[in-house]
Coordinates of C-alpha atoms and ligand atoms in Angstrom, one line a residue:
X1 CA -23.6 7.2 12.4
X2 CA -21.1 9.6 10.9
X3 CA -17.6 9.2 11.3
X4 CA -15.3 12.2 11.4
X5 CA -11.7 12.8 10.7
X6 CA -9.3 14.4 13.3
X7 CA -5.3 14.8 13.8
X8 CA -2.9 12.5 15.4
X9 CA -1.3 15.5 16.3
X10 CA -3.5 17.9 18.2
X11 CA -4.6 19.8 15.6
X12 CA -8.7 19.1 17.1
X13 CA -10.3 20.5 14.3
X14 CA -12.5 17.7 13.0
X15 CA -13.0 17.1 9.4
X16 CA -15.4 15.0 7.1
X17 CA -13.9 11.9 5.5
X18 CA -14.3 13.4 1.9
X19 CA -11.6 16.7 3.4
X20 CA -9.6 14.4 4.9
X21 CA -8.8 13.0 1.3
X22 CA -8.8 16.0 -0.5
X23 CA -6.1 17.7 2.5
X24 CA -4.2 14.0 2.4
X25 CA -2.1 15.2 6.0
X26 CA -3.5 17.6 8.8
X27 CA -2.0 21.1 8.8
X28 CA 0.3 20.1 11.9
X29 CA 2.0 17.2 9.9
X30 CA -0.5 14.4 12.0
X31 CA -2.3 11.8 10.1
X32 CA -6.0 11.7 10.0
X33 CA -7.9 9.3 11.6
X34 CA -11.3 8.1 12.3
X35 CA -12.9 9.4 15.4
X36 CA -14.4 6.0 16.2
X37 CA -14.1 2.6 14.0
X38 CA -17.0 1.7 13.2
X39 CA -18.2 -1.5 13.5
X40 CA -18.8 -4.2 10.7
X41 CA -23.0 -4.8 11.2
X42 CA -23.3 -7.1 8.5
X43 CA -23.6 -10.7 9.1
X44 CA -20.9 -13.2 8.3
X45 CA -23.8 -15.4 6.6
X46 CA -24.4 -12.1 4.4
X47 CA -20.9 -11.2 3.8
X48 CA -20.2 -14.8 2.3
X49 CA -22.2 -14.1 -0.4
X50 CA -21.2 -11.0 -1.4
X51 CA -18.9 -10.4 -4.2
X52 CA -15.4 -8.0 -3.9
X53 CA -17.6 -4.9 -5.2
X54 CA -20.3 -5.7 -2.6
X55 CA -18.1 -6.3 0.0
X56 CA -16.1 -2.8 -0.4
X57 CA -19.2 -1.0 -0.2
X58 CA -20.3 -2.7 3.5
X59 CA -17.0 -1.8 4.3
X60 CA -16.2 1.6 2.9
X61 CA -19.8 3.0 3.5
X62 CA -19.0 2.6 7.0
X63 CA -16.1 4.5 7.2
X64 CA -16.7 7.6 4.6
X65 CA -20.0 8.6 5.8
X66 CA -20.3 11.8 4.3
X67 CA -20.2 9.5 0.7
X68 CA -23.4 9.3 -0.9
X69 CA -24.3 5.3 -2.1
X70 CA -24.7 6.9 -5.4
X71 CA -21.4 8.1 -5.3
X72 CA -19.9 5.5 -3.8
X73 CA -21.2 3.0 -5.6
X74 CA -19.9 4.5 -8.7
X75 CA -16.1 4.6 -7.6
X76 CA -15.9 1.3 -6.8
X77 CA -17.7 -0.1 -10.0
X78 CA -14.9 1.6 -11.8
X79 CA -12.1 0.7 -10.0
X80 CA -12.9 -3.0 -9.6
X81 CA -13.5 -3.7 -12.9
X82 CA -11.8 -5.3 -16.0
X83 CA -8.3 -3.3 -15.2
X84 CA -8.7 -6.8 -12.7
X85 CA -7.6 -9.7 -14.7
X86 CA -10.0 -11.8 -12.4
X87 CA -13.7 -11.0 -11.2
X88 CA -12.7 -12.0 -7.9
X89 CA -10.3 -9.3 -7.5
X90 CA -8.7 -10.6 -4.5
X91 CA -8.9 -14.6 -5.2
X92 CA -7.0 -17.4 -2.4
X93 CA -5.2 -19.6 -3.2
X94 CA -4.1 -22.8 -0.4
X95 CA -0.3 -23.8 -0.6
X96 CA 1.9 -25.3 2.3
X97 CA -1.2 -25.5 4.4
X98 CA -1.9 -21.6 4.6
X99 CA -4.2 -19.3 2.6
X100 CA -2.0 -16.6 0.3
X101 CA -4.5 -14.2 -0.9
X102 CA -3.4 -13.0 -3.7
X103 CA -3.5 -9.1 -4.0
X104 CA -1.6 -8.2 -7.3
X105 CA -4.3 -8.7 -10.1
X106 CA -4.3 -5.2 -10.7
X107 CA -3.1 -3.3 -13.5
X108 CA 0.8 -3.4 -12.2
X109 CA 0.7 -6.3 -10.8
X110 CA 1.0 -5.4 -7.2
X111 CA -0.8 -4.9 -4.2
X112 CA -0.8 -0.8 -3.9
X113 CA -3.4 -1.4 -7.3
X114 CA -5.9 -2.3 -5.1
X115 CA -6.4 1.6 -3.2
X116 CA -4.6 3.1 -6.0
X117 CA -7.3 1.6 -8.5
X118 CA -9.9 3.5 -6.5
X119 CA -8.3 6.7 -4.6
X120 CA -8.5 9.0 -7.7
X121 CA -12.4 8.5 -7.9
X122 CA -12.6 8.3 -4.6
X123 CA -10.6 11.9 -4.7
X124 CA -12.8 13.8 -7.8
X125 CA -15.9 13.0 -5.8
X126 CA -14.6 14.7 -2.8
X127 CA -13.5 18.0 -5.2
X128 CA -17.3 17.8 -6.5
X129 CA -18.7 17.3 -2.7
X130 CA -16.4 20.4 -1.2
X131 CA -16.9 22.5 -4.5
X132 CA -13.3 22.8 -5.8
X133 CA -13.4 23.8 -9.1
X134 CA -9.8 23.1 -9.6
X135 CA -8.1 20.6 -11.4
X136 CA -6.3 18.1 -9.0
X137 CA -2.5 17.8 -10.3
X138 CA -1.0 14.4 -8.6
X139 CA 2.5 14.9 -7.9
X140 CA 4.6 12.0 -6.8
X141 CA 8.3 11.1 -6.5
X142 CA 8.8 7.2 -6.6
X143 CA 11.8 5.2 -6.3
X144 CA 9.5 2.5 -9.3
X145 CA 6.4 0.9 -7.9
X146 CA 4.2 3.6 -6.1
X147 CA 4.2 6.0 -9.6
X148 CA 3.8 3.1 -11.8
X149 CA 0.7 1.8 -9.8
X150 CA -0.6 5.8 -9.2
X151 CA -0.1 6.2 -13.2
X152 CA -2.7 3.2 -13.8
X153 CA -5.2 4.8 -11.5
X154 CA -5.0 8.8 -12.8
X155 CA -4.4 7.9 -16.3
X156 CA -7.5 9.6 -17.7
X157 CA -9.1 9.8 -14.9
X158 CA -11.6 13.4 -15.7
X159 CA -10.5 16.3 -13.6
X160 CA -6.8 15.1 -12.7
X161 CA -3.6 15.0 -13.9
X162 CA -0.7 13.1 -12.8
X163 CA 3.2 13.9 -13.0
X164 CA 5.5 11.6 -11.7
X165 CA 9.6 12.2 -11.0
X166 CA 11.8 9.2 -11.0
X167 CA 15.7 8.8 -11.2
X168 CA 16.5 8.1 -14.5
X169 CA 19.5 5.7 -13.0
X170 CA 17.6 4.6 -9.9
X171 CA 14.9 1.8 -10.9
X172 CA 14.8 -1.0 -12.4
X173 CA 15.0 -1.7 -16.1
X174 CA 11.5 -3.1 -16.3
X175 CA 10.2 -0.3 -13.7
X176 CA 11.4 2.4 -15.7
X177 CA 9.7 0.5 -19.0
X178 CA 6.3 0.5 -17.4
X179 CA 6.7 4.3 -16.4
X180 CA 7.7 5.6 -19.9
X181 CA 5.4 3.5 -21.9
X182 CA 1.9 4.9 -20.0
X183 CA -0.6 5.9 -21.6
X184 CA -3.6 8.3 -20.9
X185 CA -3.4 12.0 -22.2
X186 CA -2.9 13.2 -18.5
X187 CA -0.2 10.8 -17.7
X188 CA 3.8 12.5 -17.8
X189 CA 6.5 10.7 -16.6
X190 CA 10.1 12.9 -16.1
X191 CA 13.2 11.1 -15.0
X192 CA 16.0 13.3 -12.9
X193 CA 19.5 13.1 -13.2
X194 CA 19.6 12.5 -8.9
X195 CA 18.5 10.2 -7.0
X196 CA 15.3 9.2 -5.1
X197 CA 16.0 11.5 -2.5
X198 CA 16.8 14.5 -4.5
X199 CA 13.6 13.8 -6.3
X200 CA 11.4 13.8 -2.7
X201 CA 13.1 16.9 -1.6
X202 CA 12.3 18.7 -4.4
X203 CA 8.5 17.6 -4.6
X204 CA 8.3 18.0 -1.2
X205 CA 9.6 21.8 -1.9
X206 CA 7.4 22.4 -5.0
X207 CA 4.2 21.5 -2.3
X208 CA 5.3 24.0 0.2
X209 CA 5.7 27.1 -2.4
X210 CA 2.5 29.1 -1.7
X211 CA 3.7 31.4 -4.6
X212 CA 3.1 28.1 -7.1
X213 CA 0.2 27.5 -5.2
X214 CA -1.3 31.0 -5.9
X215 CA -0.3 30.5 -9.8
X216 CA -1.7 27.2 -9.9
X217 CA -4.9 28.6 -8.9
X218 CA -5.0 31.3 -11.4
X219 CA -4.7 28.5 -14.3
X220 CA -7.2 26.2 -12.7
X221 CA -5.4 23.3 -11.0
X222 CA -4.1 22.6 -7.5
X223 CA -2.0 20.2 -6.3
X224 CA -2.8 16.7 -4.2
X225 CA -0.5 13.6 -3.2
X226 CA -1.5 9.7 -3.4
X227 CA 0.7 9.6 -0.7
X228 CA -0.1 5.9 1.4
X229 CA -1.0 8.2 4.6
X230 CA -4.1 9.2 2.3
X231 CA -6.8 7.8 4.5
X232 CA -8.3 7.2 1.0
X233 CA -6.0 4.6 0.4
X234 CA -6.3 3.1 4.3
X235 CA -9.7 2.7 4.0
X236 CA -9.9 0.3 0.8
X237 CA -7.1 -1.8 2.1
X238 CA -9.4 -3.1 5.0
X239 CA -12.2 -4.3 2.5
X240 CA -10.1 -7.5 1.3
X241 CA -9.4 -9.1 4.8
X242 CA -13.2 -8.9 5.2
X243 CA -13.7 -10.5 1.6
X244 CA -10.8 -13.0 2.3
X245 CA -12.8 -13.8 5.8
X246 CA -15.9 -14.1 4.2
X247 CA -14.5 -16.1 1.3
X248 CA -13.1 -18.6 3.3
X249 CA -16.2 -19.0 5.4
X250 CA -18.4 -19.5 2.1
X251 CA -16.2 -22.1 1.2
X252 CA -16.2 -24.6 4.3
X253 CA -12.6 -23.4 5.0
X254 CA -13.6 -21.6 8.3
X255 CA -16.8 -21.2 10.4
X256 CA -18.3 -17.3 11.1
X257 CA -16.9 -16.3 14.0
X258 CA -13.8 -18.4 14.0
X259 CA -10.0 -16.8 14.7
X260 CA -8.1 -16.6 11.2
X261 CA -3.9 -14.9 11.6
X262 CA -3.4 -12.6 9.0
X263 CA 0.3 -12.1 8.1
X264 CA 1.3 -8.9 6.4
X265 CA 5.0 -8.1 4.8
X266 CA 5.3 -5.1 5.9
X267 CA 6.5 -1.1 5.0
X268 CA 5.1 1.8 5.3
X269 CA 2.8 -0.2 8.2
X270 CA -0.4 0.5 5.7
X271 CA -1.0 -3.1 4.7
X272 CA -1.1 -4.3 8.3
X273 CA -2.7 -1.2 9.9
X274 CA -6.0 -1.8 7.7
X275 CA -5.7 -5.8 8.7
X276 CA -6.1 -4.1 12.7
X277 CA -8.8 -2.0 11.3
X278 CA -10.8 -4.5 9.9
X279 CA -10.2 -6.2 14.0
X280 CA -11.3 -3.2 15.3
X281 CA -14.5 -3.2 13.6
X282 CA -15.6 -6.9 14.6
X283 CA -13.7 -9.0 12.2
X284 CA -12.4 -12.1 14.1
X285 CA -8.6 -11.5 13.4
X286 CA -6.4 -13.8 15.8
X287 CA -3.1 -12.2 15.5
X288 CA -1.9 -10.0 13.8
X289 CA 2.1 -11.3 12.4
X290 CA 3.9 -8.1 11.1
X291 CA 7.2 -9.6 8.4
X292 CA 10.0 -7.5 7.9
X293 CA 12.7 -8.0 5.9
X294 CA 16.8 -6.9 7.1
X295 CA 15.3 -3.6 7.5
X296 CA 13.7 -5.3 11.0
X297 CA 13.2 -1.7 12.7
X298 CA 9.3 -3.1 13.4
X299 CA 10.6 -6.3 14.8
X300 CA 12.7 -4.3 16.7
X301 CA 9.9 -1.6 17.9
X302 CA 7.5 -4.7 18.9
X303 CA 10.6 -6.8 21.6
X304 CA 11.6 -3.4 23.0
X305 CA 9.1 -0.9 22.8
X306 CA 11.7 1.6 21.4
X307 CA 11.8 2.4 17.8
X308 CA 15.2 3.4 16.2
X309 CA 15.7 4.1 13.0
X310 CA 19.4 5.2 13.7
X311 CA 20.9 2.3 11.7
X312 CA 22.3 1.4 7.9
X313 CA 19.7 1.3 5.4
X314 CA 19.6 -2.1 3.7
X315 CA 19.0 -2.9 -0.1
X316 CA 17.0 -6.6 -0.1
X317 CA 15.0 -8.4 -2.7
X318 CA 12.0 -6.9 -1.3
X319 CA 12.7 -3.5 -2.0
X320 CA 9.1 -2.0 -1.3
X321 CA 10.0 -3.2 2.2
X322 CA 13.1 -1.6 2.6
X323 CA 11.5 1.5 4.8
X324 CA 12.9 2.8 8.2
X325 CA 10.5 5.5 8.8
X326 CA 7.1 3.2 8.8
X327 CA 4.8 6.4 8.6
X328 CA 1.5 4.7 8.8
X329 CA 2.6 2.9 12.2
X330 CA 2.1 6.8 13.7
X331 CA -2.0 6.0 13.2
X332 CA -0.8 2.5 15.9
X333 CA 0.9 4.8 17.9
X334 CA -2.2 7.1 18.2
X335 CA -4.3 4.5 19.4
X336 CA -1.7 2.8 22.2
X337 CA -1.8 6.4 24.2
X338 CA -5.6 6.3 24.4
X339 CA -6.0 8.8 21.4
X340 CA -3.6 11.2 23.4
X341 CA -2.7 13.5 20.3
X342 CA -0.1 15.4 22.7
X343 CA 1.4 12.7 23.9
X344 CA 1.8 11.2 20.3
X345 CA 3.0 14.6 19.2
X346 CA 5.6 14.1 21.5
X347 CA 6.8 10.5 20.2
X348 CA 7.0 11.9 16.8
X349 CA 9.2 14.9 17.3
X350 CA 11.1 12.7 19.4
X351 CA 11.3 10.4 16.0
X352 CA 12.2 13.1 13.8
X353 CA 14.8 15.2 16.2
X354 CA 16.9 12.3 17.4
X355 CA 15.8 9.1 15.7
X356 CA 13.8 7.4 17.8
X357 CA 11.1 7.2 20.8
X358 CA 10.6 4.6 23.6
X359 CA 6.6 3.5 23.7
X360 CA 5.4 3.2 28.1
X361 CA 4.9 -0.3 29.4
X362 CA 1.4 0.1 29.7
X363 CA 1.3 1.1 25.9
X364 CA 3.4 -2.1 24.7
X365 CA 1.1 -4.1 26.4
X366 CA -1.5 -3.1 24.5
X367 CA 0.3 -4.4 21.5
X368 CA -0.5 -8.4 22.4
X369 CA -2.3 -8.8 19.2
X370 CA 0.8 -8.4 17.6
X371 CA 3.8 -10.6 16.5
X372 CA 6.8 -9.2 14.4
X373 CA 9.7 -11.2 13.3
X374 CA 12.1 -10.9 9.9
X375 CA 13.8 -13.1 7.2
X376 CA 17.6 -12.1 6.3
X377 CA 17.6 -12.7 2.6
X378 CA 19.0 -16.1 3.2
X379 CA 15.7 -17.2 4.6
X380 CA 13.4 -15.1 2.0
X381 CA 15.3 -17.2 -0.7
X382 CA 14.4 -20.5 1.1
X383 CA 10.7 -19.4 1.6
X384 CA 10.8 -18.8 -2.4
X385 CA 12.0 -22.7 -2.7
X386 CA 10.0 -24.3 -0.1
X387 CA 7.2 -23.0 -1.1
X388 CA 7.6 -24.1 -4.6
X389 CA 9.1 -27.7 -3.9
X390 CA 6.8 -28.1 -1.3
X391 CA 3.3 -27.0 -3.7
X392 CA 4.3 -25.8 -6.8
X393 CA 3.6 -22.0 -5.8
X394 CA 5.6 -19.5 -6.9
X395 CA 5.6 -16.6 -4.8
X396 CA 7.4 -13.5 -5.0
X397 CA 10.2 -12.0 -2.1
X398 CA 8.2 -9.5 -0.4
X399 CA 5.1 -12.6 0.0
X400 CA 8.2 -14.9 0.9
X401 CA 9.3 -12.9 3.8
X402 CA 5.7 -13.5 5.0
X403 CA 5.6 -16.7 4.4
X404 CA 9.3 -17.3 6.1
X405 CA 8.4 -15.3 9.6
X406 CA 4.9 -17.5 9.7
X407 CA 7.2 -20.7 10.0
X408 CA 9.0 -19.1 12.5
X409 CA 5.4 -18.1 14.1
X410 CA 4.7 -21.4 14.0
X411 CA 7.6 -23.1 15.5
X412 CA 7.6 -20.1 18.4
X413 CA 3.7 -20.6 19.4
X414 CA 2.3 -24.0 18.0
X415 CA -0.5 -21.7 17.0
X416 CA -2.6 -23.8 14.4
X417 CA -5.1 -21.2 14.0
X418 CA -6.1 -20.9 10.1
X419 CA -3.6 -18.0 8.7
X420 CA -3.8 -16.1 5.7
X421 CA -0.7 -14.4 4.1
X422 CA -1.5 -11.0 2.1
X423 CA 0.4 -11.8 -0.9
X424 CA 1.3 -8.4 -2.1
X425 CA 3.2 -8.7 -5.8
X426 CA 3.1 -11.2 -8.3
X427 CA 6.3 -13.2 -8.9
X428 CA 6.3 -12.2 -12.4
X429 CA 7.4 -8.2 -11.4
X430 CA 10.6 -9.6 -9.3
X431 CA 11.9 -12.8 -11.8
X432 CA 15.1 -12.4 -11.1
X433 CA 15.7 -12.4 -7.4
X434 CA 12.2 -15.5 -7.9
X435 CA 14.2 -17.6 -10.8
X436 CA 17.6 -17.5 -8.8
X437 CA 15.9 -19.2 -5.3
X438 CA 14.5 -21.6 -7.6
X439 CA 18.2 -22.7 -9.3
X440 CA 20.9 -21.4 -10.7
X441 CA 20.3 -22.4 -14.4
X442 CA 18.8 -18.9 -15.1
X443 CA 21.7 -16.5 -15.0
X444 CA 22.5 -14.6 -17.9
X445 CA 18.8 -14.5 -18.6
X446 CA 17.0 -11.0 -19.9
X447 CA 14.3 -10.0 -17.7
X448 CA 11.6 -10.8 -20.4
X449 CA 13.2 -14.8 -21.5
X450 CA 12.9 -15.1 -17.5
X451 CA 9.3 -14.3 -17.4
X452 CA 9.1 -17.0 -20.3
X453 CA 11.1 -19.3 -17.8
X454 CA 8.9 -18.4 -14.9
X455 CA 6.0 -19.1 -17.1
X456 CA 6.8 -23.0 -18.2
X457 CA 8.1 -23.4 -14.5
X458 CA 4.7 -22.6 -12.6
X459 CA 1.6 -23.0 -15.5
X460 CA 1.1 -19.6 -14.7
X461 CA 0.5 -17.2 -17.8
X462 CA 2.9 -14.4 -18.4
X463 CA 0.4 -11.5 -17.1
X464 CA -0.6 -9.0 -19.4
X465 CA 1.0 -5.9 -17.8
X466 CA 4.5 -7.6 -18.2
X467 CA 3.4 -8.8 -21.9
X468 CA 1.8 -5.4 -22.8
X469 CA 5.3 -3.6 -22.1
X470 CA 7.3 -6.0 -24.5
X471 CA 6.4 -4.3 -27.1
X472 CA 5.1 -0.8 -26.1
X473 CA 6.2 2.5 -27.7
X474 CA 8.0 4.9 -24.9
X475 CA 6.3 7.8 -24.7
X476 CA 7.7 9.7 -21.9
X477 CA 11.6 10.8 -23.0
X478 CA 11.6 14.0 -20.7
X479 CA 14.7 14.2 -18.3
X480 CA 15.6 17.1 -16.0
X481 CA 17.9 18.3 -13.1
X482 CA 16.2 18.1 -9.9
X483 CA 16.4 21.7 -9.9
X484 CA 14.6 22.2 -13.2
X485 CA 11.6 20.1 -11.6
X486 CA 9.2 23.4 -10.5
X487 CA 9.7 24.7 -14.2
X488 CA 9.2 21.3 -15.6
X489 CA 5.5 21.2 -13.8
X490 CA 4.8 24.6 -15.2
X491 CA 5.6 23.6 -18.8
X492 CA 3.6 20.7 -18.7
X493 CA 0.5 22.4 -17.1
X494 CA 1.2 25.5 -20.0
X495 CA 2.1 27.9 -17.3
X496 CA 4.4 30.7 -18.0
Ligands
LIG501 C1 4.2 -1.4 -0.6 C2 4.5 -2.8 -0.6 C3 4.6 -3.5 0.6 C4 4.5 -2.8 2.0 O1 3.3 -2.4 2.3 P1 3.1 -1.3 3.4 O2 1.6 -0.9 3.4 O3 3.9 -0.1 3.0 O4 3.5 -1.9 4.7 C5 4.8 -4.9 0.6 N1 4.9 -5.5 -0.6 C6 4.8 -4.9 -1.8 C7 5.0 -5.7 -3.0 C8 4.6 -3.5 -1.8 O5 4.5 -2.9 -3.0

């Protein structure tokens, strides 16, 4: 059966799945999604036996029909491969009586490796399939962790190129060290003298110029975004609940068929959005238990039906969380109205003109399946200790938010259902805030001497990304005004 692409947004031109990741967003700003979900005809018996590789192609094939097996086949052989520092890709591991499974054994040590790993092949098969001749130029602004993690998957990637904007005083020491020191001959790396915003604004700019666009074309490139409302990174994201499912089943933890929680710290609302795809297709998900950290806007939308982001924007250890405009929840929204693209329109202008929209009773009750709560940092901080005193786990603070609105899932619905918690970043890429809920004899520590800490602490090796960047040359040096950016992308593509 094929599955087509349409708007959330009433744009109803439908589009194959291998367009919908080449456009990234529908012309009318709407998010593609699938006309159907399709539903997961493999048995459980067969799943358990599958390995991650095998497992993504049940999945994926379903979902980008217009994929040949050829051609799918290839792009996930070479993104799940050695740039995994474990042939399980996705392993579990128990702790405090709840499955984490572990989602950072990617090249940057964090979760976005796992659609990141795989969108850019996933992207230069769709040129080929449509006929675009051009070269794809990535262009991303990131605030650390989303251009680190799209680096690793462009770098050298045939027919792409990648340029990536940060602010030269916005990240972290260690974030800006794994930008600069990238290799891969189509890999550059700029910092601006603004900050995040300025450098969004202005990428967001340089996409809109059809001029630039017209003299991109003449030289043989055009541009594309990884952007996490790429339904090529959606679709990847639901393969590991089905191989966490089917793992557990193979080893005696669950029986096929059985309910299993997932809980999800949550952002953007991609994370969590492919855990309710992977219900929608058959999986037995129970509930689906949506963290937040002090930016609780989610936990806010899911008691009152009205989402606000009118409100002070927070800075907490779990900064990939710290998001009040959750753009993938817009695909959620699409689905409560009954696929109304009109009437989800509506909500999102709403969103954007005055700051929030108010969701109909009949659509919140459609959200059952769903539980949000938050941690203040306090609480993220105890999760961090709890879990470690309690089964010498280390987890990181975006996992420990999870793990810190389960207990209080737990003590709210006596709910013993098996639970899995998507552990999305190793504790290894946020030491500091992880070595100072543990005690308070690190401080004063480099960032590097507290990996070493972390290291003797847990029995877990320092990883290799953080060891590789020790000692790597910089090779990126460029910095620019944010106004300098459109010139900066035409020097480095040798346009005049
Ligand atoms: C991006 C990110 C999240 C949030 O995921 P969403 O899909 O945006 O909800 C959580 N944890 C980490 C470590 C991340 O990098």
């Amino acid at each position: 059966m094929q599955v087509l692409y349409q708007s959330t947004r009433g744009k109803e031109e439908k589009v194959t799945a291998s367009m919908a990741i080449l456009k990234g967003l529908s012309e009318d700003g709407g998010l593609f999604v699938p006309t159907s979900i399709p539903k997961l005809d493999v048995p459980m018996e067969k799943l358990a036996q599958m390995s991650y590789q095998e497992t993504a192609y049940e999945v994926m094939s379903r979902f980008l029909t217009d994929f040949t097996e050829e051609e799918l086949k290839s792009c996930i052989s070479r993104a799940y491969d050695s740039k995994f520092d474990t042939q399980k890709i996705a392993p579990i591991r128990e702790a405090n009586g709840v499955y984490f499974l572990e989602l950072f054994h990617g090249a940057t040590i964090a979760f976005k490796d796992m659609a990141l790993s795989i969108l850019p092949h996933l992207m230069t098969t769709a040129a080929r399939k449509n006929q675009v001749k051009n070269e794809i130029v990535i262009l991303t602004a990131t605030s650390g962790d989303t251009g680190k993690a799209a680096l690793a998957g462009f770098a050298d990637v045939p027919g792409t190129k990648i340029i990536v904007f940060y602010p030269k005083h916005g990240v972290s020491p260690i974030q800006e060290k794994q930008m600069v020191t990238q290799k891969g001959a189509n890999t550059s790396v700029v910092g601006i003298t603004g900050n995040f915003d300025d450098a969004q604004t202005a990428v967001k700019k340089i996409f809109n110029d059809r001029e630039l666009a017209q003299e991109l074309d003449r030289a043989g490139y055009q541009f594309s975004s990884a952007n996490s409302i790429n339904i090529g990174r959606l679709v990847p994201q639901i393969v590991y609940y089905v191989y966490a499912y089917a793992t557990l089943v193979r080893e005696g933890k669950i029986k096929a068929g059985e309910g299993l929680n997932v809980v999800v710290p949550t952002g953007n609302f991609g994370n969590i959005l492919a855990a309710y795809y992977a219900k929608q297709m058959g999986l037995p998900v129970n509930k689906l238990i949506c963290a937040s950290n002090e930016n609780k806007v989610l936990y806010d939308f899911f008691h009152t039906g009205t989402y606000d982001r009118k409100r002070e924007f927070i800075l907490t250890s779990s900064p990939s969380m710290d998001i009040l405009i959750s753009s993938n929840l817009e695909r959620l929204i699409y689905r409560l109205t009954g696929n109304d693209a009109v009437k989800c329109a509506e909500l999102m202008q709403s969103l954007s003109q005055g700051g929030e929209y108010t969701i109909t009773e009949e659509m919140k009750a459609q959200l059952a399946d769903f539980y949000g709560n938050y941690c203040s940092e306090g609480e993220t901080k105890e999760a961090i200790s709890a879990t470690f005193y309690g089964s010498d786990y280390v987890i990181d603070p975006h996992t420990a938010v999870a793990a810190g609105v389960y207990q209080k899932y737990l003590r709210a619905s006596e709910d013993n259902t098996p639970t899995v918690i998507a552990s999305t970043a190793s504790p290894y890429k946020f030491t500091r805030s992880v070595m100072d809920a543990l005690s308070d004899r690190y401080e004063g520590l480099d960032d590097f001497a507290l990996a070493d800490a972390l290291s003797k602490l847990s029995g877990v090796p320092v990883p290799q990304a953080v060891e590789e960047i020790r000692t790597a040359p910089v090779l990126h040096d460029r910095v620019v005004d944010a106004a300098d950016m459109p010139a900066t992308v035409k020097n480095i593509l040798g346009i005049e």
